[in-house]
CSV table of C-alpha atoms and ligand atoms in Angstrom, one decimal:
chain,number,residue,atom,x,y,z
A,1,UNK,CA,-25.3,-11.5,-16.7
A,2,UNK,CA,-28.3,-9.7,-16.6
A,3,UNK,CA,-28.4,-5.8,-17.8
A,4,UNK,CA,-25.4,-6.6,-20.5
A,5,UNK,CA,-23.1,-6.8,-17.2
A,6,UNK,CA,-19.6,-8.7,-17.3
A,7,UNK,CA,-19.1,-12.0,-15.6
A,8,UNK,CA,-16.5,-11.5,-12.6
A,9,UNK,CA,-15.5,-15.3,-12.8
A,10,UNK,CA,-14.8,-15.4,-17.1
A,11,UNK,CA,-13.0,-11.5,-16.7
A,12,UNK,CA,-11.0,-13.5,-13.6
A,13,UNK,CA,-10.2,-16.4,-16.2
A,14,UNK,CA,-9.5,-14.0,-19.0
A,15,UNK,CA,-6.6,-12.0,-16.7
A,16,UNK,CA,-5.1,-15.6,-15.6
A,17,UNK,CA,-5.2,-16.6,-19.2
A,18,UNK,CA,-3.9,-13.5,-21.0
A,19,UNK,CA,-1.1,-13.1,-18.0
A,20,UNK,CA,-0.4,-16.6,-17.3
A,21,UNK,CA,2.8,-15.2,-15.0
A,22,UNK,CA,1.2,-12.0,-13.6
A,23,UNK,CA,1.3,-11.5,-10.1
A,24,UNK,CA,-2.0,-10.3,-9.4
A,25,UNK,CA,-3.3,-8.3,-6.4
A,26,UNK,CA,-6.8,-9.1,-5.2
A,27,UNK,CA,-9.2,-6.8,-2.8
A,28,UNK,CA,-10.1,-8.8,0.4
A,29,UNK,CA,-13.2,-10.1,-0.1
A,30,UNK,CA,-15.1,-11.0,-3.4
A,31,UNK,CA,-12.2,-10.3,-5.8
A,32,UNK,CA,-10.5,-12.3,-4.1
A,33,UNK,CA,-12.7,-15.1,-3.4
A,34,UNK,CA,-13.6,-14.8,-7.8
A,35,UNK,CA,-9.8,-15.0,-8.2
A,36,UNK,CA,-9.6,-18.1,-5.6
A,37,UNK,CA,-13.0,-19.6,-7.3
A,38,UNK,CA,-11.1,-19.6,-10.9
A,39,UNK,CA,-7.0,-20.1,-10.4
A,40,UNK,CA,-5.1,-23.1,-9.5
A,41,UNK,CA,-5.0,-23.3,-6.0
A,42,UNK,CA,-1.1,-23.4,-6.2
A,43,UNK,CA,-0.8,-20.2,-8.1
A,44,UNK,CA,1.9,-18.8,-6.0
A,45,UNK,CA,1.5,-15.2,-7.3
A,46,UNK,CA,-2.5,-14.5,-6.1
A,47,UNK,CA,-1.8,-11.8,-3.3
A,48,UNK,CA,-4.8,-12.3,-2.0
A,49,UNK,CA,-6.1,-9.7,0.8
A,50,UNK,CA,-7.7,-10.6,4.1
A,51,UNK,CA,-7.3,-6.6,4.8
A,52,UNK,CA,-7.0,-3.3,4.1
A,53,UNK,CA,-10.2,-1.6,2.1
A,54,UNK,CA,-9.0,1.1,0.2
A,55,UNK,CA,-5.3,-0.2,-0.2
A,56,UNK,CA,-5.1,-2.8,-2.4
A,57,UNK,CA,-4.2,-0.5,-5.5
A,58,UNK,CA,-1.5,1.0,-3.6
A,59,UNK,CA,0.1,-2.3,-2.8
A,60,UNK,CA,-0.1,-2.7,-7.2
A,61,UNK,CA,1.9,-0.1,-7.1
A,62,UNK,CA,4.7,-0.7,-4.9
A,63,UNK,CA,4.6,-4.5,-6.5
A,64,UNK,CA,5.2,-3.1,-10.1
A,65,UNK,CA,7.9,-0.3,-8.8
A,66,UNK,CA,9.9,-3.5,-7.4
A,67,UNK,CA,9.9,-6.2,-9.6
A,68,UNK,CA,9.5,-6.5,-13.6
A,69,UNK,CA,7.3,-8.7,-13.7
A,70,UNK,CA,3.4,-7.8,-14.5
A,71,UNK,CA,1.2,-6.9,-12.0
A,72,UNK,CA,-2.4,-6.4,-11.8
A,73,UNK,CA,-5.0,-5.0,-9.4
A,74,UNK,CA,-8.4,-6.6,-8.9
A,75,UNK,CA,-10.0,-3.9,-6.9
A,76,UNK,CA,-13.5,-3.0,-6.0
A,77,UNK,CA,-15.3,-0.3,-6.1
A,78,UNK,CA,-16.5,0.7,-2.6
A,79,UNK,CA,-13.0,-0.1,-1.8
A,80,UNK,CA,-11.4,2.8,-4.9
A,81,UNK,CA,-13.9,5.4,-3.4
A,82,UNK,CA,-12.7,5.4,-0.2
A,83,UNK,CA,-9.0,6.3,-1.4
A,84,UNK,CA,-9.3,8.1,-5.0
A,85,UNK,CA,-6.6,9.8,-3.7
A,86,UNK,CA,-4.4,6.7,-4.7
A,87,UNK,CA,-5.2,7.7,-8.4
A,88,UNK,CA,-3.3,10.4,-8.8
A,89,UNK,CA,-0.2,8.6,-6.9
A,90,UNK,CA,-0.5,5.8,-9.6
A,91,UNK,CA,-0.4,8.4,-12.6
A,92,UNK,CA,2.9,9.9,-11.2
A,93,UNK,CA,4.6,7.0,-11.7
A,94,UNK,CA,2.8,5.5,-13.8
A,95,UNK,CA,4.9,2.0,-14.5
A,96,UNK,CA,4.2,0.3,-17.0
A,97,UNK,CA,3.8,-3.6,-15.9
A,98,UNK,CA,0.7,-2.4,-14.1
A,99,UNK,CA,-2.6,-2.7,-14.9
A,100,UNK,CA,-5.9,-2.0,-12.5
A,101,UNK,CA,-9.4,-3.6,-12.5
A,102,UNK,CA,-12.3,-2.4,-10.8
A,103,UNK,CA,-15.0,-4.5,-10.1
A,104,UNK,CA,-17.8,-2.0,-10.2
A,105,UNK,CA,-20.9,-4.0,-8.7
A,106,UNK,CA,-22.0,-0.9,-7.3
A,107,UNK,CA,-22.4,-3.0,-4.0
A,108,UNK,CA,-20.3,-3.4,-0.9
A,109,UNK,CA,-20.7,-7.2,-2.0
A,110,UNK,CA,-18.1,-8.1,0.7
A,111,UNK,CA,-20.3,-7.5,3.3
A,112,UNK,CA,-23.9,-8.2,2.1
A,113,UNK,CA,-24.6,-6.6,-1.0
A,114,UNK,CA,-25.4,-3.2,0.6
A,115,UNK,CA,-25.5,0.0,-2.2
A,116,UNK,CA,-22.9,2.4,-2.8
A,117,UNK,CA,-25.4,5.0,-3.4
A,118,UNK,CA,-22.8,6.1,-6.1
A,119,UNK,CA,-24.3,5.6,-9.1
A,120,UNK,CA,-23.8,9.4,-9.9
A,121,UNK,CA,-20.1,8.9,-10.2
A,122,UNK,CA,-17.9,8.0,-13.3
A,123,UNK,CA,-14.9,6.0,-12.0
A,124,UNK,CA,-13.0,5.9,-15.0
A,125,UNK,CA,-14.3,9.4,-15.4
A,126,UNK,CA,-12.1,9.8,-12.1
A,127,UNK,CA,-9.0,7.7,-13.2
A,128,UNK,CA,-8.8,9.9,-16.5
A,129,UNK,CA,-8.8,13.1,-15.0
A,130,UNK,CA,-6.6,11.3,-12.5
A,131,UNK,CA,-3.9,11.5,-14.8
A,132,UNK,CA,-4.5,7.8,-16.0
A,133,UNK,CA,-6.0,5.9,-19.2
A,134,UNK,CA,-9.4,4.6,-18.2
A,135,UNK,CA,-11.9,2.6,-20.2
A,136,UNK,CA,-15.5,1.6,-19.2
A,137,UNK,CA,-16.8,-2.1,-20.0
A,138,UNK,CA,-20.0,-3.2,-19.4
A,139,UNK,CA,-19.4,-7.2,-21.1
A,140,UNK,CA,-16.3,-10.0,-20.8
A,141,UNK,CA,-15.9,-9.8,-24.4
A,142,UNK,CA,-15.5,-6.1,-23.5
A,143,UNK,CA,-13.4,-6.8,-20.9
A,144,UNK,CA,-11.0,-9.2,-22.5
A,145,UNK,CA,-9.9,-6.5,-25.1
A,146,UNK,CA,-9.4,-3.6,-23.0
A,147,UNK,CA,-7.5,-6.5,-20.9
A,148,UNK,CA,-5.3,-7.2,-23.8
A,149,UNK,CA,-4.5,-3.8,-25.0
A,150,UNK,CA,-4.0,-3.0,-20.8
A,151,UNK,CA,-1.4,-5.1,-20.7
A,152,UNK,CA,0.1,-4.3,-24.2
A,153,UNK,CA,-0.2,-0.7,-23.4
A,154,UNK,CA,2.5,1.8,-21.9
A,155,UNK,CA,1.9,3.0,-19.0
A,156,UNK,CA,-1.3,2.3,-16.5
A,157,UNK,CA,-4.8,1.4,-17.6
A,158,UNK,CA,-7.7,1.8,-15.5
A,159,UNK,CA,-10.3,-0.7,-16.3
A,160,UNK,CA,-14.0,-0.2,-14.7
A,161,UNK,CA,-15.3,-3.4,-15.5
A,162,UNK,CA,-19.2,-3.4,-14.5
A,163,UNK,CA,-20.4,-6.9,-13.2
A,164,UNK,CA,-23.4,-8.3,-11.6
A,165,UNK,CA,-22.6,-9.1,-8.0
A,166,UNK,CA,-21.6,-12.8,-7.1
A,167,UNK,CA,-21.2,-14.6,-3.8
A,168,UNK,CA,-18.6,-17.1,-4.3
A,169,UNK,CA,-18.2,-20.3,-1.8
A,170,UNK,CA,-14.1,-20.5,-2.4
A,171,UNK,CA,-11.9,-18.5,-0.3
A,172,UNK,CA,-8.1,-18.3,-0.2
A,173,UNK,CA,-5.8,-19.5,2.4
A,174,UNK,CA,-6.2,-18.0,5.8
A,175,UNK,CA,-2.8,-18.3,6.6
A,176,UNK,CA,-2.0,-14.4,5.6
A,177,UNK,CA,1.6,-14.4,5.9
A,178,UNK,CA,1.8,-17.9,3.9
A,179,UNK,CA,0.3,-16.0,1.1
A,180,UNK,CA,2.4,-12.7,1.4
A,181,UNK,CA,5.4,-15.0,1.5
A,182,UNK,CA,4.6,-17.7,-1.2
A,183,UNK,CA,3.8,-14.2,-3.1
A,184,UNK,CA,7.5,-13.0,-2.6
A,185,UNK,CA,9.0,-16.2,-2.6
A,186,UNK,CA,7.4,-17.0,-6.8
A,187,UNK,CA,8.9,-13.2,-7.5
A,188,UNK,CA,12.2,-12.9,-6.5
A,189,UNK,CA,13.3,-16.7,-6.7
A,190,UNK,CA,11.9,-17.7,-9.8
A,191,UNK,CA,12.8,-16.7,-13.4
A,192,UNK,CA,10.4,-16.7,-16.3
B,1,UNK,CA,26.4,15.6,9.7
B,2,UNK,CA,22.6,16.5,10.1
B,3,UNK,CA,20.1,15.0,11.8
B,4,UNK,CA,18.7,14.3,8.4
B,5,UNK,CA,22.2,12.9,6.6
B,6,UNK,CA,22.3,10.9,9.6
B,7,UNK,CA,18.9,9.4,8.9
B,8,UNK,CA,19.7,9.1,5.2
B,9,UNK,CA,22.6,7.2,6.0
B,10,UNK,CA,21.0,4.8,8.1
B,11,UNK,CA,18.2,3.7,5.6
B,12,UNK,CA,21.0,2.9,3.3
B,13,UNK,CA,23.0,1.0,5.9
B,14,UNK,CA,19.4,-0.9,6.6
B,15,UNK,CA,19.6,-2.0,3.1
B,16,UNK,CA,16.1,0.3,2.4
B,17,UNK,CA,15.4,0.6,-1.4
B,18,UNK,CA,12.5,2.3,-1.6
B,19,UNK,CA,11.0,5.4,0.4
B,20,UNK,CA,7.3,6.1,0.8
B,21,UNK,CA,6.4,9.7,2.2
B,22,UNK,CA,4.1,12.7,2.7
B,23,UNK,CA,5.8,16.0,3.5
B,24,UNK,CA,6.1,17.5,7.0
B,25,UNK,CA,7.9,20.6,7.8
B,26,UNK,CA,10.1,18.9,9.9
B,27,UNK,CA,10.2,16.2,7.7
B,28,UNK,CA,11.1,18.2,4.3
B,29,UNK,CA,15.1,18.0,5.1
B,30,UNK,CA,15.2,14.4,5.1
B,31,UNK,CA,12.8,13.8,2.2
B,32,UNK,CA,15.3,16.4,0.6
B,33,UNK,CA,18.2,13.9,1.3
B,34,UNK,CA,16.8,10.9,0.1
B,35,UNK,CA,14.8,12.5,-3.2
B,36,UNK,CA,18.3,13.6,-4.4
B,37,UNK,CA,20.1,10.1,-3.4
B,38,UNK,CA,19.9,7.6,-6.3
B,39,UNK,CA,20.4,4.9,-4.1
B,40,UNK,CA,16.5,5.2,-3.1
B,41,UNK,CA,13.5,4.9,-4.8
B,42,UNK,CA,11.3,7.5,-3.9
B,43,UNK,CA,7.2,7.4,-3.7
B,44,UNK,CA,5.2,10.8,-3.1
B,45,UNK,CA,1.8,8.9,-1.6
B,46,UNK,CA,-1.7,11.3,-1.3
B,47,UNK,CA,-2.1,9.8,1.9
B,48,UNK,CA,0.1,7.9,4.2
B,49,UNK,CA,-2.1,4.5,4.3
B,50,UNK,CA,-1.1,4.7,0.5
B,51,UNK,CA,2.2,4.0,1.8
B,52,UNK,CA,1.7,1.2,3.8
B,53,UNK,CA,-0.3,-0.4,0.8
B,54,UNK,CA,3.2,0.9,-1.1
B,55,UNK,CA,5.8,-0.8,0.9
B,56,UNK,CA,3.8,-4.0,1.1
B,57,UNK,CA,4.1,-4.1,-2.3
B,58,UNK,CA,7.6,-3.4,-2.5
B,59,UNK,CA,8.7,-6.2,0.1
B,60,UNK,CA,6.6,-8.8,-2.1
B,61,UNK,CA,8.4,-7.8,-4.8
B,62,UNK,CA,11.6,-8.3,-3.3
B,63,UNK,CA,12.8,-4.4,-2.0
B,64,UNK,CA,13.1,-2.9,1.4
B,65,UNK,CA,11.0,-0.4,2.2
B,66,UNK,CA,10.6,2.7,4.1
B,67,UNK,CA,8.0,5.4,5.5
B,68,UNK,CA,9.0,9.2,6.3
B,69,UNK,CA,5.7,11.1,7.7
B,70,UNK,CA,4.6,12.8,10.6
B,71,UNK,CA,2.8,11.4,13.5
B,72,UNK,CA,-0.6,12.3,12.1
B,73,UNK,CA,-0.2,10.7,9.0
B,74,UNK,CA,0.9,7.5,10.8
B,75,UNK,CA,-2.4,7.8,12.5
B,76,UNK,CA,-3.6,8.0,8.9
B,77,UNK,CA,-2.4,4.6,8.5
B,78,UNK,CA,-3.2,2.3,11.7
B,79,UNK,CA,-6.3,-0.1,9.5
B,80,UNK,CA,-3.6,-0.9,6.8
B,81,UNK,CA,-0.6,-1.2,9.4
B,82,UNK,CA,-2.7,-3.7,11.8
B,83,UNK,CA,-5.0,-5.4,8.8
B,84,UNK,CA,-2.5,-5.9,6.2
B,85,UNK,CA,1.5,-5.5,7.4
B,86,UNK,CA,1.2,-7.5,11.0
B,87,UNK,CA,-0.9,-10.2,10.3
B,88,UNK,CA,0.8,-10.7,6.9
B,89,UNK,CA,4.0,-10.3,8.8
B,90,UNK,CA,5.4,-7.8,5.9
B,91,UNK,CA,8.0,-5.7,7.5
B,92,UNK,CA,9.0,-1.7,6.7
B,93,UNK,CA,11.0,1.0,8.6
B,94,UNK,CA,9.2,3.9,9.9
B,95,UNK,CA,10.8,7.0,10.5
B,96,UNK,CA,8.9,9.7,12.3
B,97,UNK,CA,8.7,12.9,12.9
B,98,UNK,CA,6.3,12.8,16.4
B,99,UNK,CA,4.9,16.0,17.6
B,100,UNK,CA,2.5,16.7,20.7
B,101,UNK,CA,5.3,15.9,23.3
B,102,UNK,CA,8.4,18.7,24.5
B,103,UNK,CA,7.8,21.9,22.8
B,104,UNK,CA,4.1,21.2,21.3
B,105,UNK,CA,1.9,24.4,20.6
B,106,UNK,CA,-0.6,22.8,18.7
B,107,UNK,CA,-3.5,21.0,20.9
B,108,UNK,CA,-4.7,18.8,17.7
B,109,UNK,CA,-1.0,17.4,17.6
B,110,UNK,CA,-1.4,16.1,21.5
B,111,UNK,CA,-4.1,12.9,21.2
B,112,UNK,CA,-2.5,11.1,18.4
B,113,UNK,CA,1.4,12.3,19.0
B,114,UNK,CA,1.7,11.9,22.0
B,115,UNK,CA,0.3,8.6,22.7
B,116,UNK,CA,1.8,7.6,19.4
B,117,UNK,CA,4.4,5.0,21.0
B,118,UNK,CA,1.3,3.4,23.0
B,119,UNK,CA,-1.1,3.6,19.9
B,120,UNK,CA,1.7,1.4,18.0
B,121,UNK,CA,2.3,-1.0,21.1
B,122,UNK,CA,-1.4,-1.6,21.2
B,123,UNK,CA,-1.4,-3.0,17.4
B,124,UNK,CA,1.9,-4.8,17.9
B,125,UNK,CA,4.1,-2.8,16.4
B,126,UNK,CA,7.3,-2.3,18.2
B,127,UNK,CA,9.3,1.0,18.4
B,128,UNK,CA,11.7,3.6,19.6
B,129,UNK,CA,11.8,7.0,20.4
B,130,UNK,CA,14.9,9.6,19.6
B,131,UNK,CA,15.3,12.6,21.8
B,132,UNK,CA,18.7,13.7,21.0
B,133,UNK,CA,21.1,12.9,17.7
B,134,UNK,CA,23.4,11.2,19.1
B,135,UNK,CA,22.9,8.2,18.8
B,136,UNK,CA,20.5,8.5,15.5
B,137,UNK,CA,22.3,6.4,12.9
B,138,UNK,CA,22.5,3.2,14.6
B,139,UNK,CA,19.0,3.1,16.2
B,140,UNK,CA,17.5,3.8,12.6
B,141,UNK,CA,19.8,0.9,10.8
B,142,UNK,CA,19.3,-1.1,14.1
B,143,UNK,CA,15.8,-0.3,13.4
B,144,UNK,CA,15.4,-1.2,10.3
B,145,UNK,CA,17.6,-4.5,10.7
B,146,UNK,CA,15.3,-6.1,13.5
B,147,UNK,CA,12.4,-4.9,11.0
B,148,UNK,CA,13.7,-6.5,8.1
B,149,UNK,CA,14.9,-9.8,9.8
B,150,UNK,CA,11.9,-11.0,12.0
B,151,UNK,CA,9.5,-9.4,9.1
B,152,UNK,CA,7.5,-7.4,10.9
B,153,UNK,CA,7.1,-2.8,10.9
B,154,UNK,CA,9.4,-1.2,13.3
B,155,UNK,CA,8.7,2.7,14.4
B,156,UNK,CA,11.5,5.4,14.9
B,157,UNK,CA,9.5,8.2,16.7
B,158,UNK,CA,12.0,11.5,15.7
B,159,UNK,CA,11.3,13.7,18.9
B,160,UNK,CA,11.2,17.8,17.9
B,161,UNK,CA,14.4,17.9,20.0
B,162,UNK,CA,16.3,15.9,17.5
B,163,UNK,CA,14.6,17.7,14.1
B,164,UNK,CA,14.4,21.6,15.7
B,165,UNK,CA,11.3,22.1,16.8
B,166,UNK,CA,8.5,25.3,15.5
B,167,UNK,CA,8.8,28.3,17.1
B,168,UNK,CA,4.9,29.3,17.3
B,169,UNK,CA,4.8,28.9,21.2
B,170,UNK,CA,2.6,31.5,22.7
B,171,UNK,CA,4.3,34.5,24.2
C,201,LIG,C1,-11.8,0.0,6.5
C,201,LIG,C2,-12.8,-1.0,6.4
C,201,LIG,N1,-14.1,-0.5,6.3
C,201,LIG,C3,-15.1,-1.4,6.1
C,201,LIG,C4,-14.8,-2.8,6.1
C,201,LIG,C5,-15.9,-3.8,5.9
C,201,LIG,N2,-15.9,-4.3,4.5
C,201,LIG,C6,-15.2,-5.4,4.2
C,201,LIG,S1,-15.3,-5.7,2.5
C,201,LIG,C7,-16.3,-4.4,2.3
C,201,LIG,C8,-16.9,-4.1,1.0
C,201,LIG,C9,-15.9,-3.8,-0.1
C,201,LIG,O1,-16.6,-3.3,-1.2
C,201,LIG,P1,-16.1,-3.2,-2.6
C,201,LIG,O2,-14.7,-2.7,-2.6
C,201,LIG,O3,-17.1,-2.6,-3.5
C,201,LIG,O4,-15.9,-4.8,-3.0
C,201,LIG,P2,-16.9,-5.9,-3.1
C,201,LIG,O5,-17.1,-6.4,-1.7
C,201,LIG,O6,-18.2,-5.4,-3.7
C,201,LIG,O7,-16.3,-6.9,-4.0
C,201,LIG,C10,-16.5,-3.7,3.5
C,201,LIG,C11,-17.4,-2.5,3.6
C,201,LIG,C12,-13.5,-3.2,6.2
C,201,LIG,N3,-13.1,-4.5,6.2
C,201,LIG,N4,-12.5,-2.2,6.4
């Protein structure tokens, strides 16, 4: 909360409360720990990621493509530069149950808090010329708008959402296929 | 019928919905078949991990999913295959077109190619390799059944003797 930065726990809340039914894809590490520090532990859509830098938007994508429910991506930022190429691939399809979240700490928080060094580069910046709507927000209030009109909005919406590293104690599950398949099971099962 | 209609035919048989790909010479005549085929969904990835990340997403969601690429862009994909699809135990076909075996002229096709059936063993993926078309059809829906039922990635390495191989051999 210093530097007018956004809260990564109350933007968490805000996404759980605006889109109660969302299935919502979470980066290994921080995101998802925020995500597992703020939900109910039996929210059965939190695909959580114990894997995979760089391809949690990706798996957003193929989740809104298949089902019509809403999806959205909590991603980080280390983990978006080290496949911007996935940008472009979401603006060519661009569905419109999807929404995507950086957290843009400007830290590999994951892994110690070491810097991106990439404080030259405009993410949303990026996402725009991408092909995609992207909006900046630098405060929750911030963020719970551009949330709002996200999910409202056709098409995809890029938000860079800049926070102040955290280091939460929760963490999700660690029975990996339990979560992929309690994911599944909540989708294709249920009907809301 | 074509090696590639053959192909076709067997993701449909497997039940696959969805098709994640990056073009490959080789490759081109069955993305052909299954852009133009309404009964798949198609996904044009920048790089092939994408497509892992794609087809996760797909099977949470409730579809079957498939990958088209060439051996080096599986090798683009072996963090997301061995952090995210087989210890999450999310299955998806992959079909392949393998070069660096019978036929190869290009050195930087050899390391990854062909050790590509080893590679996948070594991360737990199981799969097959196709050297003629014979008998095409039913490894790829076999493929994809034993993928689909015990939830975990199956391989179908497509040998250059089944897709025509590139005629750039020194003289
Ligand atoms: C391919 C790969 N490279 C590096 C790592 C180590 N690692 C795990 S999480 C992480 C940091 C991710 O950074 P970011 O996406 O910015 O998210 P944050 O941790 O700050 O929430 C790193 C480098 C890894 N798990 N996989």
């Amino acid at each position: 909360m210093t530097d007018g930065r956004a809260n990564q726990y109350a933007c968490t809340e805000s996404v759980l409360d605006i889109t109660p039914d969302a299935a919502v894809v979470s980066n290994l590490g921080v995101a998802s720990y925020v995500l597992a520090s703020v939900s109910d532990p039996k929210r059965a859509r939190n695909f959580y990621q114990w894997g995979s830098m760089g391809v949690t938007t990706a798996v957003g994508l193929g989740l809104a493509l298949s089902t019509d429910e809403s999806v959205t991506v909590l991603d980080g930022d280390g983990s978006l530069l080290m496949s911007l190429g996935v940008l472009s691939t979401v603006a060519r399809y661009d569905p419109d149950n999807l929404t995507v979240v950086i957290w843009a700490n400007d830290v590999y928080g994951t892994t110690g808090g070491q810097s991106l060094q990439a404080s030259h580069t405009d993410f949303a910046g990026i996402a725009e010329n991408s092909g995609l709507n992207a909006v900046t927000v630098q405060d929750t209030e911030a963020f719970t708008g551009a949330y709002r009109d996200a999910t409202e909005s056709a098409g995809v919406t890029v938000i860079v959402c800049h926070v102040d590293p955290v280091d939460p104690d929760a963490r999700p599950s660690f029975d990996f296929p339990y979560i992929a398949r309690r994911a599944r099971d909540s989708l294709t099962t249920e009907t809301s | 019928m074509t090696w590639s209609e053959d192909t076709a035919e067997a993701l449909a048989d497997a039940g696959v919905e969805l098709v994640a790909y990056l073009p490959d010479s080789k490759m081109d005549a069955l993305i052909g078949e299954v852009v133009g085929d309404d009964r798949f969904e198609t996904v044009l990835v920048s790089r092939e991990e994408e497509a892992v990340g794609v087809l996760v997403g797909a099977w949470v969601g409730g579809n079957r999913g498939a990958l088209l690429c060439q051996s080096s862009g599986l090798a683009n994909t072996f963090n997301a295959i061995s952090s995210l699809s087989v210890p999450a135990r999310v299955p998806f076909l992959g079909v392949v077109t393998r070069r660096g075996n019978l036929g190869e002229f290009n050195i930087a096709q050899v390391p990854a190619g062909y050790n590509m059936d080893k590679l996948l063993d070594d991360v737990g993926v199981r799969n097959t390799v196709v050297s003629d078309q014979e008998n095409l059809r039913e490894t790829v829906s076999l493929a994809g059944e034993t993928a689909f039922s015990t939830q975990s990635p199956y391989v179908v390495l497509l040998e250059q003797t089944v897709t025509g191989r590139k005629s750039e051999a020194t003289k």
